[in-house]
Structures are given as C-alpha cells and as structure tokens.
CSV table of C-alpha atoms in Angstrom, one decimal:
chain,number,residue,atom,x,y,z
A,164,MET,CA,6.8,8.8,-20.9
A,165,ARG,CA,5.1,7.5,-17.8
A,166,ARG,CA,7.0,5.4,-15.3
A,167,PRO,CA,5.6,1.9,-14.7
A,168,CYS,CA,3.4,1.6,-11.7
A,169,VAL,CA,3.0,-1.1,-9.0
A,170,LEU,CA,-0.2,-1.2,-6.9
A,171,PHE,CA,-0.3,-2.9,-3.6
A,172,VAL,CA,-3.8,-3.9,-2.4
A,173,VAL,CA,-3.7,-4.8,1.3
A,174,ALA,CA,-6.5,-5.4,3.9
A,175,LYS,CA,-4.8,-3.2,6.6
A,176,ASP,CA,-2.7,-0.1,6.3
A,177,TRP,CA,-0.5,-1.2,9.4
A,178,TYR,CA,0.2,-4.5,7.7
A,179,PHE,CA,1.6,-2.8,4.6
A,180,TYR,CA,3.6,-0.4,6.7
A,181,TRP,CA,5.2,-3.0,8.8
A,182,HIS,CA,5.6,-5.9,6.3
A,183,ARG,CA,5.7,-4.4,2.8
A,184,LEU,CA,7.1,-0.9,3.1
A,185,ALA,CA,10.7,-1.9,2.6
A,186,VAL,CA,9.8,-3.9,-0.5
A,187,ALA,CA,7.8,-1.0,-1.9
A,188,GLU,CA,10.7,1.4,-1.2
A,189,ARG,CA,13.0,-0.8,-3.2
A,190,ILE,CA,10.5,-1.0,-6.0
A,191,ALA,CA,10.3,2.8,-6.0
A,192,ALA,CA,14.1,3.1,-6.0
A,193,ALA,CA,14.1,0.9,-9.1
A,194,GLY,CA,12.1,3.5,-11.0
A,195,TYR,CA,8.5,2.5,-10.4
A,196,ASP,CA,5.7,4.6,-9.1
A,197,VAL,CA,4.2,2.8,-6.1
A,198,GLU,CA,0.6,3.1,-5.1
A,199,VAL,CA,-1.1,1.5,-2.1
A,200,ALA,CA,-4.8,0.7,-1.6
A,201,THR,CA,-6.0,0.0,1.9
A,202,PRO,CA,-8.9,0.9,4.1
A,203,PRO,CA,-8.3,4.2,5.9
A,204,GLY,CA,-6.2,3.9,9.1
A,205,ARG,CA,-3.6,5.6,11.2
A,206,PHE,CA,-0.6,4.5,9.0
A,207,CYS,CA,-1.9,6.0,5.7
A,208,SER,CA,-0.1,9.3,6.3
A,209,ALA,CA,3.1,7.4,7.0
A,210,ILE,CA,2.7,5.6,3.7
A,211,GLU,CA,2.3,8.8,1.9
A,212,ALA,CA,5.2,10.4,3.8
A,213,ALA,CA,7.3,7.5,2.3
A,214,GLY,CA,6.5,8.8,-1.1
A,215,MET,CA,3.7,6.5,-2.1
A,216,ARG,CA,0.2,7.4,-3.2
A,217,HIS,CA,-2.6,6.0,-1.0
A,218,HIS,CA,-6.0,5.0,-2.3
A,219,PRO,CA,-8.7,4.5,0.4
A,220,ILE,CA,-10.8,1.4,-0.3
A,221,GLN,CA,-13.3,-0.8,1.6
A,222,ILE,CA,-12.4,-4.4,2.1
A,223,ASP,CA,-14.4,-7.1,3.8
A,224,ARG,CA,-11.8,-9.6,5.0
A,225,GLN,CA,-14.6,-12.2,5.6
A,226,GLY,CA,-16.1,-11.8,2.2
A,227,LEU,CA,-15.6,-14.1,-0.8
A,228,ASN,CA,-15.8,-11.5,-3.5
A,229,PRO,CA,-12.3,-10.2,-4.5
C-alpha cells in the first residue's frame, strides 16, 4: 500500500527551505511522502538531502494563471 503524499508548490526553493522545511519534516515523520515543486535553485539539493523529492517547475510570480 502506498503512503499518502503531500505536495508543496512554492515559488522559490529558498523560501521552502527556510520557512516550510520544518513543517515538511514533521509531515514526513508522521508517515507521509513529501514532494516539493519549485523552480530550480541552489536549495533544491538541500531539499532532496532532507529526504523530499523535488520537482522542477516554472512559475511566473507576476502571472494571474495558477
């Protein structure tokens, strides 16, 4: 049976690392798979080192289309 999964979609990898990593680690400790989608950046490898799968995406922060 697959574990439930939580996906974080964040505009900047550094923002996730500094502001959401602790929450994501607690979610993972509770038995969830945690995946993170951000544009490529220098914190992506640190996110993966924390045990989370990273998905590179493109986000236009000024756009209106989610």
